[in-house]
CSV table of C-alpha atoms in Angstrom, one decimal:
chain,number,residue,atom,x,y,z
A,1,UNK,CA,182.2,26.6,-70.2
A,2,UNK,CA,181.9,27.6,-73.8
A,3,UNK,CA,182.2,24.6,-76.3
A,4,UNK,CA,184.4,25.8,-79.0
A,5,UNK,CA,183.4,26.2,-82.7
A,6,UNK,CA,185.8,23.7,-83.9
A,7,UNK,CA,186.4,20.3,-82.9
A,8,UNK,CA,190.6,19.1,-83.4
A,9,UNK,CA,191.6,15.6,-82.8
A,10,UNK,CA,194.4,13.5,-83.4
A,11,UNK,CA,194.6,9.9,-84.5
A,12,UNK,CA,197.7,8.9,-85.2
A,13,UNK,CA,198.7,10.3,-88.9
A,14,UNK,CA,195.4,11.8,-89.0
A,15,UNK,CA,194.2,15.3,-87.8
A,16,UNK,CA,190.5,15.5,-87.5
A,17,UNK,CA,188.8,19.0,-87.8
A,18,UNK,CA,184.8,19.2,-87.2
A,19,UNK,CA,182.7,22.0,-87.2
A,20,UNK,CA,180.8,22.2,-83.7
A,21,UNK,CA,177.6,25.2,-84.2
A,22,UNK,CA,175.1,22.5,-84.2
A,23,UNK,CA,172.1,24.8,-83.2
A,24,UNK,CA,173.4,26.5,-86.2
A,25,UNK,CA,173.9,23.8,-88.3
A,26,UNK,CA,177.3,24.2,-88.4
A,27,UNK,CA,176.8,27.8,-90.6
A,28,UNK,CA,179.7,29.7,-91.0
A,29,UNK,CA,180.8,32.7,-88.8
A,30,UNK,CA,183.7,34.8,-89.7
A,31,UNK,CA,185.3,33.6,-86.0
A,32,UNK,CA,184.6,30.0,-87.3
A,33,UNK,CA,186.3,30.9,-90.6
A,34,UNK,CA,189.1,32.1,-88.9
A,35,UNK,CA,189.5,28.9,-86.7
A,36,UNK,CA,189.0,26.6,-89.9
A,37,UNK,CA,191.7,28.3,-91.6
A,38,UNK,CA,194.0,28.4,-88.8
A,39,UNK,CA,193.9,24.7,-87.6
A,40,UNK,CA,194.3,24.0,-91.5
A,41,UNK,CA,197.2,25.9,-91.5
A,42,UNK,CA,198.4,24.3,-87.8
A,43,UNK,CA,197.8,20.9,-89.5
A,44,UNK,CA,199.9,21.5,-92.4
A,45,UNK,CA,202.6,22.6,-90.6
A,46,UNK,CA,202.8,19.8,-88.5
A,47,UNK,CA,204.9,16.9,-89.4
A,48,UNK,CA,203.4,14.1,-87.7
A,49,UNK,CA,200.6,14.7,-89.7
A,50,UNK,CA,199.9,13.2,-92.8
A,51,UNK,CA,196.3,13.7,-93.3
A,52,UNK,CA,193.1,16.0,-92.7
A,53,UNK,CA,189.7,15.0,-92.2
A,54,UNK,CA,187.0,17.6,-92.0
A,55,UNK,CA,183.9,16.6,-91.1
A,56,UNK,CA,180.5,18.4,-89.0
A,57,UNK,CA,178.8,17.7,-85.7
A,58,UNK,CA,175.4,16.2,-86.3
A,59,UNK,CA,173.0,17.0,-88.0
A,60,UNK,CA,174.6,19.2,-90.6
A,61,UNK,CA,178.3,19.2,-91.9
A,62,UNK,CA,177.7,23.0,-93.0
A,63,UNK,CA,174.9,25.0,-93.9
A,64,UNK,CA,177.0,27.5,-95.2
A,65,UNK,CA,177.3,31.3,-94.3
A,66,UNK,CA,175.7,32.0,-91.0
A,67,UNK,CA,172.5,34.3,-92.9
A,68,UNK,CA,171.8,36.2,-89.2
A,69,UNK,CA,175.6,37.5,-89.3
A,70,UNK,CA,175.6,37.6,-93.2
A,71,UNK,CA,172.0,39.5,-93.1
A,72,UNK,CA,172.8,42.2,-90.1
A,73,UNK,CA,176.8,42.5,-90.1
A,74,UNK,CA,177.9,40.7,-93.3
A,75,UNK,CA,181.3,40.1,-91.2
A,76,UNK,CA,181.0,36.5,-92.5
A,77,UNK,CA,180.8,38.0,-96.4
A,78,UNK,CA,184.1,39.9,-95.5
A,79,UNK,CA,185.9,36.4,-94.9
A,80,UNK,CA,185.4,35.4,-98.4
A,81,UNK,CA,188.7,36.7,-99.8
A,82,UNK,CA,192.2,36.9,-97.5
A,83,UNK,CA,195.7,38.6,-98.8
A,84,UNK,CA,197.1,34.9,-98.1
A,85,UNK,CA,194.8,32.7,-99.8
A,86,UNK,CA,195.0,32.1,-103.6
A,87,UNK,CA,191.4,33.2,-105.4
A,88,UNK,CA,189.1,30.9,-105.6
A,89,UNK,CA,190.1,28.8,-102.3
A,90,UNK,CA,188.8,29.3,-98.6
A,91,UNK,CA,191.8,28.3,-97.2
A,92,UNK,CA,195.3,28.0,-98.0
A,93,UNK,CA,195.8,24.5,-100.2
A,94,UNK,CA,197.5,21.7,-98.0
A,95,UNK,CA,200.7,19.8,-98.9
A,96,UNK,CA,198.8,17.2,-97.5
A,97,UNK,CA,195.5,15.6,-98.3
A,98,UNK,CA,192.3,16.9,-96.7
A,99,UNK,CA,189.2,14.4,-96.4
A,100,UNK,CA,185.7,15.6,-96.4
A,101,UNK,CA,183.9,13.2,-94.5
A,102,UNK,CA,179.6,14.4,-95.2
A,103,UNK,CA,177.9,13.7,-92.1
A,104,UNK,CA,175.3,15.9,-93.6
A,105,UNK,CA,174.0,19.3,-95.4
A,106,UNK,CA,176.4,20.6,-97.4
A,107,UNK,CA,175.0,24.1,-98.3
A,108,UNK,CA,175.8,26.8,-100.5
A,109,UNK,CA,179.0,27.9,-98.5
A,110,UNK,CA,179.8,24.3,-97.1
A,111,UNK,CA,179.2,23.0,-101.0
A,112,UNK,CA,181.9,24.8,-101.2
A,113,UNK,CA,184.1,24.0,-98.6
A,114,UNK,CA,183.5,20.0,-99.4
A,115,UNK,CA,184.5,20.8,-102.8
A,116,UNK,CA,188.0,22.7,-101.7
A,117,UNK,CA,188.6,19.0,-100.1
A,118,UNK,CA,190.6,16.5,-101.9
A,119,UNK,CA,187.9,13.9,-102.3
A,120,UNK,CA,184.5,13.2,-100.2
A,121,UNK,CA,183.2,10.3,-98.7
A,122,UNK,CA,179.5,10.5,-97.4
A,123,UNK,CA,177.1,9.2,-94.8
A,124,UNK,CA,174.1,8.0,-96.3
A,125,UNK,CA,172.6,11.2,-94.0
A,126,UNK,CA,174.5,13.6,-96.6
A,127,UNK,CA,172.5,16.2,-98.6
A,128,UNK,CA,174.0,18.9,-101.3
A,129,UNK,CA,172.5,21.9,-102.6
A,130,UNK,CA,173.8,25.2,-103.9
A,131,UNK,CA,171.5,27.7,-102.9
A,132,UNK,CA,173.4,31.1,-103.7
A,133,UNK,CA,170.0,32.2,-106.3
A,134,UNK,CA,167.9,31.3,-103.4
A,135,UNK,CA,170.3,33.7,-100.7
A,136,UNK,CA,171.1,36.6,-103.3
A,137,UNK,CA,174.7,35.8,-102.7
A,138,UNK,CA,177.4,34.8,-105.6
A,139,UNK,CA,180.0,31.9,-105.2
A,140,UNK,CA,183.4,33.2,-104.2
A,141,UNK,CA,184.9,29.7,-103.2
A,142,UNK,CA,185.3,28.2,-106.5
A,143,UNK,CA,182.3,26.3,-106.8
A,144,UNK,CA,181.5,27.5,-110.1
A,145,UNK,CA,185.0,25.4,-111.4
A,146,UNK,CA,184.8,22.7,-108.9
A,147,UNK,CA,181.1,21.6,-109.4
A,148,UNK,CA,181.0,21.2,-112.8
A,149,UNK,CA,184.3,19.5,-112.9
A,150,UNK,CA,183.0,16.9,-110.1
A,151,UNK,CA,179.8,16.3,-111.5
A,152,UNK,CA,179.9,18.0,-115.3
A,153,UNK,CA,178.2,21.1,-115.9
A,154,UNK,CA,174.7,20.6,-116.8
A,155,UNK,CA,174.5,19.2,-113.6
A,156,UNK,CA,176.2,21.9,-111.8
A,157,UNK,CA,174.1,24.7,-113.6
A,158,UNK,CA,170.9,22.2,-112.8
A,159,UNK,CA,172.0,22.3,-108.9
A,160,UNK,CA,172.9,26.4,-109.0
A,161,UNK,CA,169.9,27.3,-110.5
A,162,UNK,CA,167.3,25.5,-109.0
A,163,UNK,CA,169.0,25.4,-105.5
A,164,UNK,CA,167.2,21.8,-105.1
A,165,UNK,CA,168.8,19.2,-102.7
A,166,UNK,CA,170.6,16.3,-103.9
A,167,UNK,CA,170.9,13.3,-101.8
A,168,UNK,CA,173.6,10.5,-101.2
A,169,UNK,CA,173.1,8.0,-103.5
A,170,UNK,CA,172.6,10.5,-106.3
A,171,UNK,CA,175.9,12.3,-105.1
A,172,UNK,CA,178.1,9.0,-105.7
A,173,UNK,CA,176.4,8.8,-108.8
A,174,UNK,CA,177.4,11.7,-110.8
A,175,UNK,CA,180.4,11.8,-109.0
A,176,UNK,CA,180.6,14.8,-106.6
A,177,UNK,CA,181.2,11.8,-103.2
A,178,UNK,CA,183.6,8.7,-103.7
A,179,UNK,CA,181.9,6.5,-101.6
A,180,UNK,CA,178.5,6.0,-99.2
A,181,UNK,CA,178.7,4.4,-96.2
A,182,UNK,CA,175.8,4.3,-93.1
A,183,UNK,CA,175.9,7.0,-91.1
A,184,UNK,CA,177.6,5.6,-87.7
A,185,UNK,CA,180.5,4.3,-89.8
A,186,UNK,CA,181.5,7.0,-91.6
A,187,UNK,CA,184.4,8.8,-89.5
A,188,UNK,CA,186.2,5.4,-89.2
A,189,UNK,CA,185.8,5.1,-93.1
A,190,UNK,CA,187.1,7.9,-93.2
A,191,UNK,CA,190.0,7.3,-90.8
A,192,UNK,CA,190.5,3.9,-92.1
A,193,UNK,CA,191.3,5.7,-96.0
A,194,UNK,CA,193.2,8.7,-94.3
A,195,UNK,CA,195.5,5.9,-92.2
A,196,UNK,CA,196.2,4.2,-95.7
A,197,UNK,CA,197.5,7.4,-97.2
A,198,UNK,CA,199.5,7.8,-94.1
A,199,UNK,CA,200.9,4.5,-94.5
A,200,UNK,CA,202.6,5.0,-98.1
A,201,UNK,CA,205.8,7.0,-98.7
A,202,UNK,CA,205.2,10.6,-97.0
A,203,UNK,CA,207.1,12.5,-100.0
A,204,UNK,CA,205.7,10.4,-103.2
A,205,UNK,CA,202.1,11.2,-101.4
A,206,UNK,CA,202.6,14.8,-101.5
A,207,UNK,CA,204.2,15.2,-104.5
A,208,UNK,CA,201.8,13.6,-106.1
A,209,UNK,CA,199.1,15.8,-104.6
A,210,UNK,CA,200.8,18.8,-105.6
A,211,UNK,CA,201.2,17.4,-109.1
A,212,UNK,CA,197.3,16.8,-109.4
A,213,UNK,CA,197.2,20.4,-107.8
A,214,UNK,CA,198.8,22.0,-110.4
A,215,UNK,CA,197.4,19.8,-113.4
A,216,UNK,CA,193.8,20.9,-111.7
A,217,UNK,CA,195.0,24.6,-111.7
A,218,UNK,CA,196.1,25.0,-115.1
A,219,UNK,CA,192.7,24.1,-115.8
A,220,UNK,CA,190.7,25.5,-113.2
A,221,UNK,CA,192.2,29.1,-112.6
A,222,UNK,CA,190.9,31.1,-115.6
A,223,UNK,CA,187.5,29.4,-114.2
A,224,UNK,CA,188.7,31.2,-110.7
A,225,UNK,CA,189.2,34.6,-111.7
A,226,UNK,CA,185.3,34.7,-113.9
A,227,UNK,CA,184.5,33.6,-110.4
A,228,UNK,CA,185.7,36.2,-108.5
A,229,UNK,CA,185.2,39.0,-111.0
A,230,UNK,CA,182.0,38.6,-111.3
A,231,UNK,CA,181.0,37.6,-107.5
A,232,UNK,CA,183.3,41.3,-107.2
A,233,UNK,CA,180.9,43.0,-109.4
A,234,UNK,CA,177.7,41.7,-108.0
A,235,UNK,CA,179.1,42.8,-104.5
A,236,UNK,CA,178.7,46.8,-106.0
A,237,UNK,CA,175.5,46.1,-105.3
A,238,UNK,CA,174.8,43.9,-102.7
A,239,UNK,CA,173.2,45.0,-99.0
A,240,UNK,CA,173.0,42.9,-95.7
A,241,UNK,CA,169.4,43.4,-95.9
A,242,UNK,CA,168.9,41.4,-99.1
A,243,UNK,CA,170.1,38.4,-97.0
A,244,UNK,CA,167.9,39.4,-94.2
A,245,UNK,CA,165.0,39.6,-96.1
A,246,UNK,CA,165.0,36.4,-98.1
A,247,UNK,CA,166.3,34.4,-94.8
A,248,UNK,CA,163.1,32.9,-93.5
A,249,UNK,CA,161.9,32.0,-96.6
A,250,UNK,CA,165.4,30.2,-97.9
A,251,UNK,CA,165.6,28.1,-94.1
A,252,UNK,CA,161.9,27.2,-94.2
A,253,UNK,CA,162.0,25.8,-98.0
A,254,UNK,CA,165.7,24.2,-97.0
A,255,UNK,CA,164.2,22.5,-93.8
A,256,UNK,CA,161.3,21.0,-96.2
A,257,UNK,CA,163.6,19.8,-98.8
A,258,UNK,CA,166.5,17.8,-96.7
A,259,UNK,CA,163.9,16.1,-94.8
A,260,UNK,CA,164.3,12.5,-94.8
């Protein structure tokens, strides 16, 4: 039997949602795309939930786009924008809160799907890097608003540009995580904060969310649509085989880097 690319559970309040490619490091296939977004949009519609964690099988939480689809098909590429989903997002926004819980990597593409969470909490396993200069790819998930406004903008530009790993510790210190815990504890830290938030009054929670949504937005759109403009215009000119040809090299010098 086929194990399927996303994990769901149920805990209570809480709807858990873990990417399951672990030979792939959790990379992104438009199929898994399509599930993420889906099983988002199941969770938000169901009213015994009051929370969303997202988190990855070990050892990864998400290396990002899958580079064999991206550098032969490029079906994952075509997932980046959807007639329901607001520029700059890849999914729908919640009216709940989603959780990233970092069990690990968080590349390029997954960067940017930890960043579309509400807040992160990290194992002391987790690793961030941006590596879209290293790929030949450009951001279409936000990332260029979201990253500087989580850890300030030299740092961002510091992280695109050199596509160098950042680590745990380093993470809760410029701000990008809330909070490090070991490894085998952090899906019940995670649960443990998610149950809280489930625990207060269901319409002051989202309300509030929204409210921070919207203040964020004001802020962060015009930062949005540069994103997409120019990831739009560098796609004129972008090919498969770009991908295909840089992948070994972008793997090998990832694997070296988010060693232990």
């Amino acid at each position: 039997m086929t194990e399927p690319i996303l994990l769901t559970g149920q805990h209570g309040p809480v709807r858990t949602l873990t990417f399951n490619r672990p030979r792939q490091r959790n990379a992104l296939s438009a199929a898994l795309i399509d599930t993420l977004r889906s099983e988002l949009a199941a969770a938000d519609a169901d009213e015994q939930t009051d929370a969303v964690i997202l988190t990855g099988t070990d050892p990864a939480f998400c290396a990002g786009l899958d580079l064999q689809e991206l550098g032969t098909s490029g079906g994952n590429l075509g997932r980046l924008a959807d007639d329901g989903i607001p520029v700059g997002h890849p999914w729908r926004p919640l009216a709940k809160p989603v959780i990233g819980a970092i069990n690990g990597a968080a590349i390029t593409g997954g960067l940017e799907m930890a960043l579309a969470c509400d807040f992160l909490i990290a194992s002391e396993r987790a690793r961030f890097a941006d590596t879209h200069a290293r790929v030949g790819v450009l951001p279409g998930w936000g990332l260029t608003a979201r990253l500087p406004a989580a850890v300030g903008g030299a740092f961002a530009r510091r992280m695109s540009l050199s596509g160098d790993f950042v680590d745990a510790e380093t993470a809760l210190r410029v701000g990008l995580v809330t909070e490090v815990v070991a490894h085998d504890r952090l899906l019940d830290a995670a649960l443990g904060l998610a149950t809280t938030i489930a625990g207060n009054d269901r319409a002051g929670v989202r309300t509030l969310l929204g409210s921070y949504r919207r203040a964020e937005e004001h802020v962060v759109a015009p930062s949005l649509q540069a994103e997409q403009e120019t990831s739009q215009q560098w796609m004129k000119d972008f090919t498969p085989a770009r991908v295909a040809e840089r992948r070994a090299d972008v793997i090998g010098r990832g694997r070296t880097q988010n060693a232990p």
